[in-house]
Amino acid sequence: MAENKKSVSRPGEWKPGSFIPRVSFTAYEHSEYSIRLKVRFLFYLLISLLIGVLSTLCMDLYLHTSSSARINFIGIIAAQVTLFGVLLICLYFLRKGRFHIAAHLLTIATLTTIWGVMFIDRSEPIMQLDTVILICGVLSMLPIVVTKKVQAIIGYILANIGILFLLVMYKSVTANLSYVVCVEYLTDSIIALVFIGVVVYNNFSINSRSIEKAEADIKEREAAESALRISEHKYRVLIENLNEATVLIDKDEVIQFVNKKFTEKLGYKLDDIIGRTTFDTFVPEEQKELVHEANSLRKFGISSQYELTLINRDGEQIPFLVSGAPIKDGDEIFSGSIATLTDITERKKIEDSIRASEERFRLLIESSPFAISVTDITGKYLLINTEYSLEFGFSQEEVIGKTPIELGMWPTEAQMQAIYTGLSESGKIEHYETTKFDKNGTEIPIYFSSRLVTMNGEPVVLSSLVNMTEKKKAEQVLERYRENLEQLVKQRTEELSEANEELLSINNELLAQREELQNALAELHLAQNQLIEAEKMASVGILAAGIAHEINNPLNFILGGVAGIEDYIQESMPGQMEELAPLISGIKMGVERASKIVTSLNHFSRSTDALDENCDVHSVIDNCLIMLENTLKHRVKITRDYSDVRFFVKGNEGKLHQAILNILTNANQAIDDEGTIIIHTLPDGDNVRIEIIDTGEGISSAILDKIFDPFFTTKEPGHGTGLGLSITYNIIKEHCGKIFVSSETAIGTRVMILLPLIKE
């Protein structure tokens, strides 16, 4: 396989443009080979005829001017000029790819011209002999003119025989030829023409068959060469793009071809490699005999594979795996070898790594304090360490290739099969307690652990065994100690149990006493807080009573002064009375309101605990509203929906004031911005029912049951004690009444109080 190929032309191959301008033959580049040869011949013929006609024309002109003979010169010149024009037309058609038209036109024009010359020529018959020879020459050209239809040859021959007959008839009249001469001339000429026709016909047939055969052979050879070129290109591309270096050598071990990978691997250029033997430069001295032996074996058709080290351009040695095969020619004769070289540098590194790993593995196994073995998946030993030999008494040579069953080490085959079944399912067995026999038949208790691993690409079983003999002895001793200890512990436990029962009894008594003390302490705290609150309320009552008494006197002075001023104005300035009347009325209203507040304070601050007062329910509610008026005005609308009947209950008016005031205060504080408080009073059997409804934020159902508990409050520290509703509840209970609370978040709260009416 050569690196480069030069194109070599076949003999007679069409090469347009070598002697003739390419433009003359571009139309025939894809024509049959015989047609291309005929075109070339016709082209040369036309050129020759043009030159010949032009030369003849010049010669006739010269003869006409130098000869005294008078011949039909004009006719001859005209015929030659016409022929020259026809030849140019033929050349035109030939260039345009019209070979058949050009060929037949040339033949017909040539014959017509020759016969025309013979008809008009008045010279002696002997002088026309050359003209007849021209006819024969033209007819001999018919195999060139006719390409397919052989009948055209017969047509041309018959046409020329007919023209010859007419010519002889014509000459017999004009030249006074005798009948015998004419017949003899016709017979000889016709025989000559027929002979030419037969020869031309057979020549055409022979040439046609030969050309067809030759063209078929040429096409077949061209197809074979094309296929060979395509195949060679494919294999070249394939070999050039192989990932392995490839080299081709001849039978003398001379390198003929290498691919790109070969040059990349070794760093040499093609000129440094092609033409050299495989021993030169690349192969170390100690491996040349190996290469020579492999090449010699290929002469006998033997392929080979071996490892070889080659030296690259930088002097480095690269290991290759060489795979070589012989090459034979078409006659099955050895002509060389082809070899692929695979770089095994990485493989060598891996092999070295594997060897190092195996050595580490061997050292690790040998240095282990436990008995370790390696078996295949059928149980045959592949390797045991020294500790294994010491434990069971078998040497390495005695166990390799045998199974534990064959050596009598497992008690039963089923036991071994169970182990391998577990390995196949989970890939490992850990801390399996069993027994194994040593070489002397002694049963040894062991802890057995196995794992499936891969070694040299094959699955193997790596097992470790721990001798449990000493451990078993220690366990037996420990078992005896454990039994003694259990007895001792049992005895001590019974003693402790009895003591524990006594302690539990004492502890239960202490817990009961502690619980009683805690309850008493809680009640004490509650009583203390209630006492503190009661003291506060008592102090507030005393303070309110004192304030009310102190305010009453100034109010009387103010009221008396206003009355004196009113009398003075009526007496002294009666005209101003109308203007001052609103001011005086406002002062009176203020005094009246202050008086009502003082009265409400007096009612609220009564310090008696007796429940024997007749309390007007409506008055109690109104007095409480008066006390809260300052916090309610401009923000909370009060709607009184009192019954027309006035209700009186037996009780303590001050405490009732406190209870109602607490409920109204809570309703007021439940309204953030603006809202409404509605108060209903109505009879309910022997009771009066008081309903106080607010549109505040409401109470969550989760805490509704806790609102009467002492110290329970939802207010922030410092804003409430959590005793208001608790005190209210107790006051209502003291008056033999009932209190009910219902509420919905974001809608409001409804408080209903039932108090028994005074029976008449």
mmCIF file with all atom_site columns, C-alpha atoms in Angstrom, residues 204-386:
data_model
loop_
_atom_site.group_PDB
_atom_site.id
_atom_site.type_symbol
_atom_site.label_atom_id
_atom_site.label_alt_id
_atom_site.label_comp_id
_atom_site.label_asym_id
_atom_site.label_entity_id
_atom_site.label_seq_id
_atom_site.pdbx_PDB_ins_code
_atom_site.Cartn_x
_atom_site.Cartn_y
_atom_site.Cartn_z
_atom_site.occupancy
_atom_site.B_iso_or_equiv
_atom_site.pdbx_formal_charge
_atom_site.auth_seq_id
_atom_site.auth_comp_id
_atom_site.auth_asym_id
_atom_site.auth_atom_id
_atom_site.pdbx_PDB_model_num
ATOM 1   C CA . PHE A 1 204 ? -16.739 -3.136  -40.156 1.00 0.00 ? 204 PHE A CA 1
ATOM 2   C CA . SER A 1 205 ? -18.241 -6.289  -38.619 1.00 0.00 ? 205 SER A CA 1
ATOM 3   C CA . ILE A 1 206 ? -14.890 -7.510  -37.349 1.00 0.00 ? 206 ILE A CA 1
ATOM 4   C CA . ASN A 1 207 ? -13.967 -4.086  -36.010 1.00 0.00 ? 207 ASN A CA 1
ATOM 5   C CA . SER A 1 208 ? -17.384 -3.647  -34.398 1.00 0.00 ? 208 SER A CA 1
ATOM 6   C CA . ARG A 1 209 ? -17.168 -6.960  -32.571 1.00 0.00 ? 209 ARG A CA 1
ATOM 7   C CA . SER A 1 210 ? -13.564 -6.305  -31.585 1.00 0.00 ? 210 SER A CA 1
ATOM 8   C CA . ILE A 1 211 ? -14.373 -2.821  -30.387 1.00 0.00 ? 211 ILE A CA 1
ATOM 9   C CA . GLU A 1 212 ? -17.417 -4.030  -28.455 1.00 0.00 ? 212 GLU A CA 1
ATOM 10  C CA . LYS A 1 213 ? -15.312 -6.714  -26.816 1.00 0.00 ? 213 LYS A CA 1
ATOM 11  C CA . ALA A 1 214 ? -12.530 -4.242  -26.129 1.00 0.00 ? 214 ALA A CA 1
ATOM 12  C CA . GLU A 1 215 ? -14.945 -1.692  -24.726 1.00 0.00 ? 215 GLU A CA 1
ATOM 13  C CA . ALA A 1 216 ? -16.559 -4.348  -22.522 1.00 0.00 ? 216 ALA A CA 1
ATOM 14  C CA . ASP A 1 217 ? -13.112 -5.362  -21.290 1.00 0.00 ? 217 ASP A CA 1
ATOM 15  C CA . ILE A 1 218 ? -12.208 -1.729  -20.706 1.00 0.00 ? 218 ILE A CA 1
ATOM 16  C CA . LYS A 1 219 ? -15.434 -1.079  -18.798 1.00 0.00 ? 219 LYS A CA 1
ATOM 17  C CA . GLU A 1 220 ? -14.886 -4.177  -16.726 1.00 0.00 ? 220 GLU A CA 1
ATOM 18  C CA . ARG A 1 221 ? -11.315 -3.182  -16.011 1.00 0.00 ? 221 ARG A CA 1
ATOM 19  C CA . GLU A 1 222 ? -12.361 0.394   -15.197 1.00 0.00 ? 222 GLU A CA 1
ATOM 20  C CA . ALA A 1 223 ? -15.053 -0.923  -12.844 1.00 0.00 ? 223 ALA A CA 1
ATOM 21  C CA . ALA A 1 224 ? -12.536 -3.235  -11.193 1.00 0.00 ? 224 ALA A CA 1
ATOM 22  C CA . GLU A 1 225 ? -10.000 -0.415  -10.886 1.00 0.00 ? 225 GLU A CA 1
ATOM 23  C CA . SER A 1 226 ? -12.684 1.911   -9.469  1.00 0.00 ? 226 SER A CA 1
ATOM 24  C CA . ALA A 1 227 ? -13.748 -0.725  -6.951  1.00 0.00 ? 227 ALA A CA 1
ATOM 25  C CA . LEU A 1 228 ? -10.098 -1.321  -6.101  1.00 0.00 ? 228 LEU A CA 1
ATOM 26  C CA . ARG A 1 229 ? -9.515  2.394   -5.598  1.00 0.00 ? 229 ARG A CA 1
ATOM 27  C CA . ILE A 1 230 ? -12.636 2.696   -3.406  1.00 0.00 ? 230 ILE A CA 1
ATOM 28  C CA . SER A 1 231 ? -11.663 -0.380  -1.413  1.00 0.00 ? 231 SER A CA 1
ATOM 29  C CA . GLU A 1 232 ? -8.101  0.855   -1.061  1.00 0.00 ? 232 GLU A CA 1
ATOM 30  C CA . HIS A 1 233 ? -9.396  4.250   0.083   1.00 0.00 ? 233 HIS A CA 1
ATOM 31  C CA . LYS A 1 234 ? -11.719 2.646   2.642   1.00 0.00 ? 234 LYS A CA 1
ATOM 32  C CA . TYR A 1 235 ? -8.982  0.466   4.057   1.00 0.00 ? 235 TYR A CA 1
ATOM 33  C CA . ARG A 1 236 ? -6.565  3.388   4.065   1.00 0.00 ? 236 ARG A CA 1
ATOM 34  C CA . VAL A 1 237 ? -9.058  5.564   5.957   1.00 0.00 ? 237 VAL A CA 1
ATOM 35  C CA . LEU A 1 238 ? -9.799  2.667   8.306   1.00 0.00 ? 238 LEU A CA 1
ATOM 36  C CA . ILE A 1 239 ? -6.153  1.949   9.025   1.00 0.00 ? 239 ILE A CA 1
ATOM 37  C CA . GLU A 1 240 ? -5.262  5.644   9.313   1.00 0.00 ? 240 GLU A CA 1
ATOM 38  C CA . ASN A 1 241 ? -7.988  6.133   11.931  1.00 0.00 ? 241 ASN A CA 1
ATOM 39  C CA . LEU A 1 242 ? -7.300  3.010   13.943  1.00 0.00 ? 242 LEU A CA 1
ATOM 40  C CA . ASN A 1 243 ? -6.535  3.640   17.596  1.00 0.00 ? 243 ASN A CA 1
ATOM 41  C CA . GLU A 1 244 ? -3.680  1.136   17.296  1.00 0.00 ? 244 GLU A CA 1
ATOM 42  C CA . ALA A 1 245 ? -0.434  1.696   15.445  1.00 0.00 ? 245 ALA A CA 1
ATOM 43  C CA . THR A 1 246 ? -0.347  -0.301  12.179  1.00 0.00 ? 246 THR A CA 1
ATOM 44  C CA . VAL A 1 247 ? 2.683   -1.283  10.100  1.00 0.00 ? 247 VAL A CA 1
ATOM 45  C CA . LEU A 1 248 ? 2.954   -3.069  6.721   1.00 0.00 ? 248 LEU A CA 1
ATOM 46  C CA . ILE A 1 249 ? 6.219   -4.794  5.747   1.00 0.00 ? 249 ILE A CA 1
ATOM 47  C CA . ASP A 1 250 ? 7.221   -6.753  2.643   1.00 0.00 ? 250 ASP A CA 1
ATOM 48  C CA . LYS A 1 251 ? 8.664   -10.238 2.552   1.00 0.00 ? 251 LYS A CA 1
ATOM 49  C CA . ASP A 1 252 ? 12.159  -8.816  3.158   1.00 0.00 ? 252 ASP A CA 1
ATOM 50  C CA . GLU A 1 253 ? 10.972  -7.156  6.382   1.00 0.00 ? 253 GLU A CA 1
ATOM 51  C CA . VAL A 1 254 ? 11.186  -3.680  4.878   1.00 0.00 ? 254 VAL A CA 1
ATOM 52  C CA . ILE A 1 255 ? 8.542   -1.240  6.121   1.00 0.00 ? 255 ILE A CA 1
ATOM 53  C CA . GLN A 1 256 ? 6.204   -0.188  3.283   1.00 0.00 ? 256 GLN A CA 1
ATOM 54  C CA . PHE A 1 257 ? 3.504   1.655   5.211   1.00 0.00 ? 257 PHE A CA 1
ATOM 55  C CA . VAL A 1 258 ? 2.671   2.927   8.712   1.00 0.00 ? 258 VAL A CA 1
ATOM 56  C CA . ASN A 1 259 ? -0.437  4.779   9.847   1.00 0.00 ? 259 ASN A CA 1
ATOM 57  C CA . LYS A 1 260 ? -0.643  8.086   11.669  1.00 0.00 ? 260 LYS A CA 1
ATOM 58  C CA . LYS A 1 261 ? -0.956  6.459   15.101  1.00 0.00 ? 261 LYS A CA 1
ATOM 59  C CA . PHE A 1 262 ? 2.413   4.724   14.550  1.00 0.00 ? 262 PHE A CA 1
ATOM 60  C CA . THR A 1 263 ? 4.162   8.046   13.908  1.00 0.00 ? 263 THR A CA 1
ATOM 61  C CA . GLU A 1 264 ? 2.373   9.659   16.867  1.00 0.00 ? 264 GLU A CA 1
ATOM 62  C CA . LYS A 1 265 ? 3.404   6.894   19.241  1.00 0.00 ? 265 LYS A CA 1
ATOM 63  C CA . LEU A 1 266 ? 7.068   6.761   18.215  1.00 0.00 ? 266 LEU A CA 1
ATOM 64  C CA . GLY A 1 267 ? 7.517   10.410  17.184  1.00 0.00 ? 267 GLY A CA 1
ATOM 65  C CA . TYR A 1 268 ? 9.208   9.649   13.845  1.00 0.00 ? 268 TYR A CA 1
ATOM 66  C CA . LYS A 1 269 ? 8.339   11.144  10.465  1.00 0.00 ? 269 LYS A CA 1
ATOM 67  C CA . LEU A 1 270 ? 7.312   8.959   7.534   1.00 0.00 ? 270 LEU A CA 1
ATOM 68  C CA . ASP A 1 271 ? 10.632  9.565   5.761   1.00 0.00 ? 271 ASP A CA 1
ATOM 69  C CA . ASP A 1 272 ? 12.426  8.186   8.832   1.00 0.00 ? 272 ASP A CA 1
ATOM 70  C CA . ILE A 1 273 ? 10.360  4.967   8.748   1.00 0.00 ? 273 ILE A CA 1
ATOM 71  C CA . ILE A 1 274 ? 9.357   3.986   5.202   1.00 0.00 ? 274 ILE A CA 1
ATOM 72  C CA . GLY A 1 275 ? 12.003  1.805   3.498   1.00 0.00 ? 275 GLY A CA 1
ATOM 73  C CA . ARG A 1 276 ? 13.761  0.761   6.713   1.00 0.00 ? 276 ARG A CA 1
ATOM 74  C CA . THR A 1 277 ? 13.736  -2.731  8.207   1.00 0.00 ? 277 THR A CA 1
ATOM 75  C CA . THR A 1 278 ? 11.982  -3.457  11.461  1.00 0.00 ? 278 THR A CA 1
ATOM 76  C CA . PHE A 1 279 ? 15.362  -3.973  13.168  1.00 0.00 ? 279 PHE A CA 1
ATOM 77  C CA . ASP A 1 280 ? 16.556  -0.428  12.526  1.00 0.00 ? 280 ASP A CA 1
ATOM 78  C CA . THR A 1 281 ? 16.237  2.002   15.426  1.00 0.00 ? 281 THR A CA 1
ATOM 79  C CA . PHE A 1 282 ? 12.894  0.840   16.795  1.00 0.00 ? 282 PHE A CA 1
ATOM 80  C CA . VAL A 1 283 ? 13.615  -2.598  18.265  1.00 0.00 ? 283 VAL A CA 1
ATOM 81  C CA . PRO A 1 284 ? 16.020  -3.090  21.171  1.00 0.00 ? 284 PRO A CA 1
ATOM 82  C CA . GLU A 1 285 ? 18.893  -5.465  20.484  1.00 0.00 ? 285 GLU A CA 1
ATOM 83  C CA . GLU A 1 286 ? 17.665  -8.132  22.882  1.00 0.00 ? 286 GLU A CA 1
ATOM 84  C CA . GLN A 1 287 ? 14.250  -8.384  21.115  1.00 0.00 ? 287 GLN A CA 1
ATOM 85  C CA . LYS A 1 288 ? 15.331  -8.433  17.449  1.00 0.00 ? 288 LYS A CA 1
ATOM 86  C CA . GLU A 1 289 ? 15.460  -12.224 17.385  1.00 0.00 ? 289 GLU A CA 1
ATOM 87  C CA . LEU A 1 290 ? 11.869  -12.332 18.642  1.00 0.00 ? 290 LEU A CA 1
ATOM 88  C CA . VAL A 1 291 ? 10.715  -10.075 15.781  1.00 0.00 ? 291 VAL A CA 1
ATOM 89  C CA . HIS A 1 292 ? 12.699  -12.026 13.177  1.00 0.00 ? 292 HIS A CA 1
ATOM 90  C CA . GLU A 1 293 ? 11.249  -15.336 14.371  1.00 0.00 ? 293 GLU A CA 1
ATOM 91  C CA . ALA A 1 294 ? 7.671   -13.971 14.217  1.00 0.00 ? 294 ALA A CA 1
ATOM 92  C CA . ASN A 1 295 ? 8.234   -12.600 10.685  1.00 0.00 ? 295 ASN A CA 1
ATOM 93  C CA . SER A 1 296 ? 9.699   -15.941 9.582   1.00 0.00 ? 296 SER A CA 1
ATOM 94  C CA . LEU A 1 297 ? 6.652   -17.847 10.868  1.00 0.00 ? 297 LEU A CA 1
ATOM 95  C CA . ARG A 1 298 ? 4.341   -15.593 8.836   1.00 0.00 ? 298 ARG A CA 1
ATOM 96  C CA . LYS A 1 299 ? 6.004   -16.850 5.631   1.00 0.00 ? 299 LYS A CA 1
ATOM 97  C CA . PHE A 1 300 ? 4.337   -20.157 6.453   1.00 0.00 ? 300 PHE A CA 1
ATOM 98  C CA . GLY A 1 301 ? 0.940   -18.516 7.009   1.00 0.00 ? 301 GLY A CA 1
ATOM 99  C CA . ILE A 1 302 ? 1.207   -18.456 10.840  1.00 0.00 ? 302 ILE A CA 1
ATOM 100 C CA . SER A 1 303 ? -0.181  -15.444 12.680  1.00 0.00 ? 303 SER A CA 1
ATOM 101 C CA . SER A 1 304 ? 1.339   -14.451 16.007  1.00 0.00 ? 304 SER A CA 1
ATOM 102 C CA . GLN A 1 305 ? 0.824   -12.249 19.041  1.00 0.00 ? 305 GLN A CA 1
ATOM 103 C CA . TYR A 1 306 ? 3.565   -11.198 21.428  1.00 0.00 ? 306 TYR A CA 1
ATOM 104 C CA . GLU A 1 307 ? 4.718   -8.316  23.583  1.00 0.00 ? 307 GLU A CA 1
ATOM 105 C CA . LEU A 1 308 ? 7.422   -6.076  22.166  1.00 0.00 ? 308 LEU A CA 1
ATOM 106 C CA . THR A 1 309 ? 9.215   -2.981  23.388  1.00 0.00 ? 309 THR A CA 1
ATOM 107 C CA . LEU A 1 310 ? 9.894   -0.224  20.818  1.00 0.00 ? 310 LEU A CA 1
ATOM 108 C CA . ILE A 1 311 ? 12.149  2.793   21.207  1.00 0.00 ? 311 ILE A CA 1
ATOM 109 C CA . ASN A 1 312 ? 10.627  6.178   20.314  1.00 0.00 ? 312 ASN A CA 1
ATOM 110 C CA . ARG A 1 313 ? 12.454  9.187   18.923  1.00 0.00 ? 313 ARG A CA 1
ATOM 111 C CA . ASP A 1 314 ? 13.256  10.460  22.453  1.00 0.00 ? 314 ASP A CA 1
ATOM 112 C CA . GLY A 1 315 ? 14.859  7.143   23.377  1.00 0.00 ? 315 GLY A CA 1
ATOM 113 C CA . GLU A 1 316 ? 12.016  6.056   25.642  1.00 0.00 ? 316 GLU A CA 1
ATOM 114 C CA . GLN A 1 317 ? 10.906  2.429   25.577  1.00 0.00 ? 317 GLN A CA 1
ATOM 115 C CA . ILE A 1 318 ? 7.173   1.824   25.040  1.00 0.00 ? 318 ILE A CA 1
ATOM 116 C CA . PRO A 1 319 ? 5.631   -1.642  25.555  1.00 0.00 ? 319 PRO A CA 1
ATOM 117 C CA . PHE A 1 320 ? 3.318   -2.842  22.765  1.00 0.00 ? 320 PHE A CA 1
ATOM 118 C CA . LEU A 1 321 ? 1.164   -5.901  22.162  1.00 0.00 ? 321 LEU A CA 1
ATOM 119 C CA . VAL A 1 322 ? 1.934   -6.939  18.551  1.00 0.00 ? 322 VAL A CA 1
ATOM 120 C CA . SER A 1 323 ? -0.702  -8.853  16.552  1.00 0.00 ? 323 SER A CA 1
ATOM 121 C CA . GLY A 1 324 ? 0.748   -9.871  13.170  1.00 0.00 ? 324 GLY A CA 1
ATOM 122 C CA . ALA A 1 325 ? -0.700  -11.732 10.185  1.00 0.00 ? 325 ALA A CA 1
ATOM 123 C CA . PRO A 1 326 ? 0.708   -12.733 6.772   1.00 0.00 ? 326 PRO A CA 1
ATOM 124 C CA . ILE A 1 327 ? -0.338  -11.062 3.487   1.00 0.00 ? 327 ILE A CA 1
ATOM 125 C CA . LYS A 1 328 ? -0.661  -13.104 0.285   1.00 0.00 ? 328 LYS A CA 1
ATOM 126 C CA . ASP A 1 329 ? -1.107  -11.985 -3.299  1.00 0.00 ? 329 ASP A CA 1
ATOM 127 C CA . GLY A 1 330 ? -3.668  -13.288 -5.790  1.00 0.00 ? 330 GLY A CA 1
ATOM 128 C CA . ASP A 1 331 ? -1.648  -16.460 -6.333  1.00 0.00 ? 331 ASP A CA 1
ATOM 129 C CA . GLU A 1 332 ? -1.574  -17.196 -2.586  1.00 0.00 ? 332 GLU A CA 1
ATOM 130 C CA . ILE A 1 333 ? 2.129   -16.368 -2.460  1.00 0.00 ? 333 ILE A CA 1
ATOM 131 C CA . PHE A 1 334 ? 3.486   -14.688 0.675   1.00 0.00 ? 334 PHE A CA 1
ATOM 132 C CA . SER A 1 335 ? 4.167   -11.020 -0.049  1.00 0.00 ? 335 SER A CA 1
ATOM 133 C CA . GLY A 1 336 ? 4.552   -9.450  3.366   1.00 0.00 ? 336 GLY A CA 1
ATOM 134 C CA . SER A 1 337 ? 3.001   -8.955  6.803   1.00 0.00 ? 337 SER A CA 1
ATOM 135 C CA . ILE A 1 338 ? 0.661   -6.559  8.518   1.00 0.00 ? 338 ILE A CA 1
ATOM 136 C CA . ALA A 1 339 ? 0.756   -5.945  12.253  1.00 0.00 ? 339 ALA A CA 1
ATOM 137 C CA . THR A 1 340 ? -1.168  -3.819  14.747  1.00 0.00 ? 340 THR A CA 1
ATOM 138 C CA . LEU A 1 341 ? 0.650   -2.529  17.812  1.00 0.00 ? 341 LEU A CA 1
ATOM 139 C CA . THR A 1 342 ? -1.412  -1.754  20.922  1.00 0.00 ? 342 THR A CA 1
ATOM 140 C CA . ASP A 1 343 ? 0.188   0.481   23.527  1.00 0.00 ? 343 ASP A CA 1
ATOM 141 C CA . ILE A 1 344 ? 0.024   -1.509  26.779  1.00 0.00 ? 344 ILE A CA 1
ATOM 142 C CA . THR A 1 345 ? 1.761   1.046   28.987  1.00 0.00 ? 345 THR A CA 1
ATOM 143 C CA . GLU A 1 346 ? -1.348  1.556   31.098  1.00 0.00 ? 346 GLU A CA 1
ATOM 144 C CA . ARG A 1 347 ? -2.005  -2.173  31.197  1.00 0.00 ? 347 ARG A CA 1
ATOM 145 C CA . LYS A 1 348 ? 1.536   -2.748  32.439  1.00 0.00 ? 348 LYS A CA 1
ATOM 146 C CA . LYS A 1 349 ? 0.976   -0.162  35.143  1.00 0.00 ? 349 LYS A CA 1
ATOM 147 C CA . ILE A 1 350 ? -2.272  -1.873  36.122  1.00 0.00 ? 350 ILE A CA 1
ATOM 148 C CA . GLU A 1 351 ? -0.567  -5.270  36.156  1.00 0.00 ? 351 GLU A CA 1
ATOM 149 C CA . ASP A 1 352 ? 2.211   -3.884  38.349  1.00 0.00 ? 352 ASP A CA 1
ATOM 150 C CA . SER A 1 353 ? -0.428  -2.333  40.591  1.00 0.00 ? 353 SER A CA 1
ATOM 151 C CA . ILE A 1 354 ? -2.289  -5.655  40.762  1.00 0.00 ? 354 ILE A CA 1
ATOM 152 C CA . ARG A 1 355 ? 0.904   -7.510  41.612  1.00 0.00 ? 355 ARG A CA 1
ATOM 153 C CA . ALA A 1 356 ? 1.691   -4.969  44.321  1.00 0.00 ? 356 ALA A CA 1
ATOM 154 C CA . SER A 1 357 ? -1.878  -5.220  45.585  1.00 0.00 ? 357 SER A CA 1
ATOM 155 C CA . GLU A 1 358 ? -1.675  -9.019  45.647  1.00 0.00 ? 358 GLU A CA 1
ATOM 156 C CA . GLU A 1 359 ? 1.589   -8.816  47.552  1.00 0.00 ? 359 GLU A CA 1
ATOM 157 C CA . ARG A 1 360 ? 0.011   -6.431  50.080  1.00 0.00 ? 360 ARG A CA 1
ATOM 158 C CA . PHE A 1 361 ? -2.981  -8.764  50.306  1.00 0.00 ? 361 PHE A CA 1
ATOM 159 C CA . ARG A 1 362 ? -0.694  -11.729 50.942  1.00 0.00 ? 362 ARG A CA 1
ATOM 160 C CA . LEU A 1 363 ? 1.269   -9.824  53.608  1.00 0.00 ? 363 LEU A CA 1
ATOM 161 C CA . LEU A 1 364 ? -1.973  -8.677  55.217  1.00 0.00 ? 364 LEU A CA 1
ATOM 162 C CA . ILE A 1 365 ? -3.308  -12.237 55.379  1.00 0.00 ? 365 ILE A CA 1
ATOM 163 C CA . GLU A 1 366 ? -0.035  -13.633 56.682  1.00 0.00 ? 366 GLU A CA 1
ATOM 164 C CA . SER A 1 367 ? 0.263   -10.982 59.375  1.00 0.00 ? 367 SER A CA 1
ATOM 165 C CA . SER A 1 368 ? -3.310  -11.469 60.602  1.00 0.00 ? 368 SER A CA 1
ATOM 166 C CA . PRO A 1 369 ? -3.641  -13.034 64.088  1.00 0.00 ? 369 PRO A CA 1
ATOM 167 C CA . PHE A 1 370 ? -6.720  -14.944 62.872  1.00 0.00 ? 370 PHE A CA 1
ATOM 168 C CA . ALA A 1 371 ? -6.999  -17.997 60.643  1.00 0.00 ? 371 ALA A CA 1
ATOM 169 C CA . ILE A 1 372 ? -7.823  -16.788 57.101  1.00 0.00 ? 372 ILE A CA 1
ATOM 170 C CA . SER A 1 373 ? -8.620  -18.825 53.999  1.00 0.00 ? 373 SER A CA 1
ATOM 171 C CA . VAL A 1 374 ? -9.551  -18.078 50.378  1.00 0.00 ? 374 VAL A CA 1
ATOM 172 C CA . THR A 1 375 ? -11.727 -20.578 48.497  1.00 0.00 ? 375 THR A CA 1
ATOM 173 C CA . ASP A 1 376 ? -13.474 -20.594 45.149  1.00 0.00 ? 376 ASP A CA 1
ATOM 174 C CA . ILE A 1 377 ? -17.254 -20.653 44.914  1.00 0.00 ? 377 ILE A CA 1
ATOM 175 C CA . THR A 1 378 ? -17.235 -24.471 45.007  1.00 0.00 ? 378 THR A CA 1
ATOM 176 C CA . GLY A 1 379 ? -15.379 -24.474 48.331  1.00 0.00 ? 379 GLY A CA 1
ATOM 177 C CA . LYS A 1 380 ? -11.943 -25.519 47.066  1.00 0.00 ? 380 LYS A CA 1
ATOM 178 C CA . TYR A 1 381 ? -9.061  -23.900 48.938  1.00 0.00 ? 381 TYR A CA 1
ATOM 179 C CA . LEU A 1 382 ? -6.974  -21.395 46.995  1.00 0.00 ? 382 LEU A CA 1
ATOM 180 C CA . LEU A 1 383 ? -4.971  -19.918 49.863  1.00 0.00 ? 383 LEU A CA 1
ATOM 181 C CA . ILE A 1 384 ? -4.560  -20.239 53.649  1.00 0.00 ? 384 ILE A CA 1
ATOM 182 C CA . ASN A 1 385 ? -2.350  -18.245 55.987  1.00 0.00 ? 385 ASN A CA 1
ATOM 183 C CA . THR A 1 386 ? 0.134   -19.529 58.545  1.00 0.00 ? 386 THR A CA 1
#
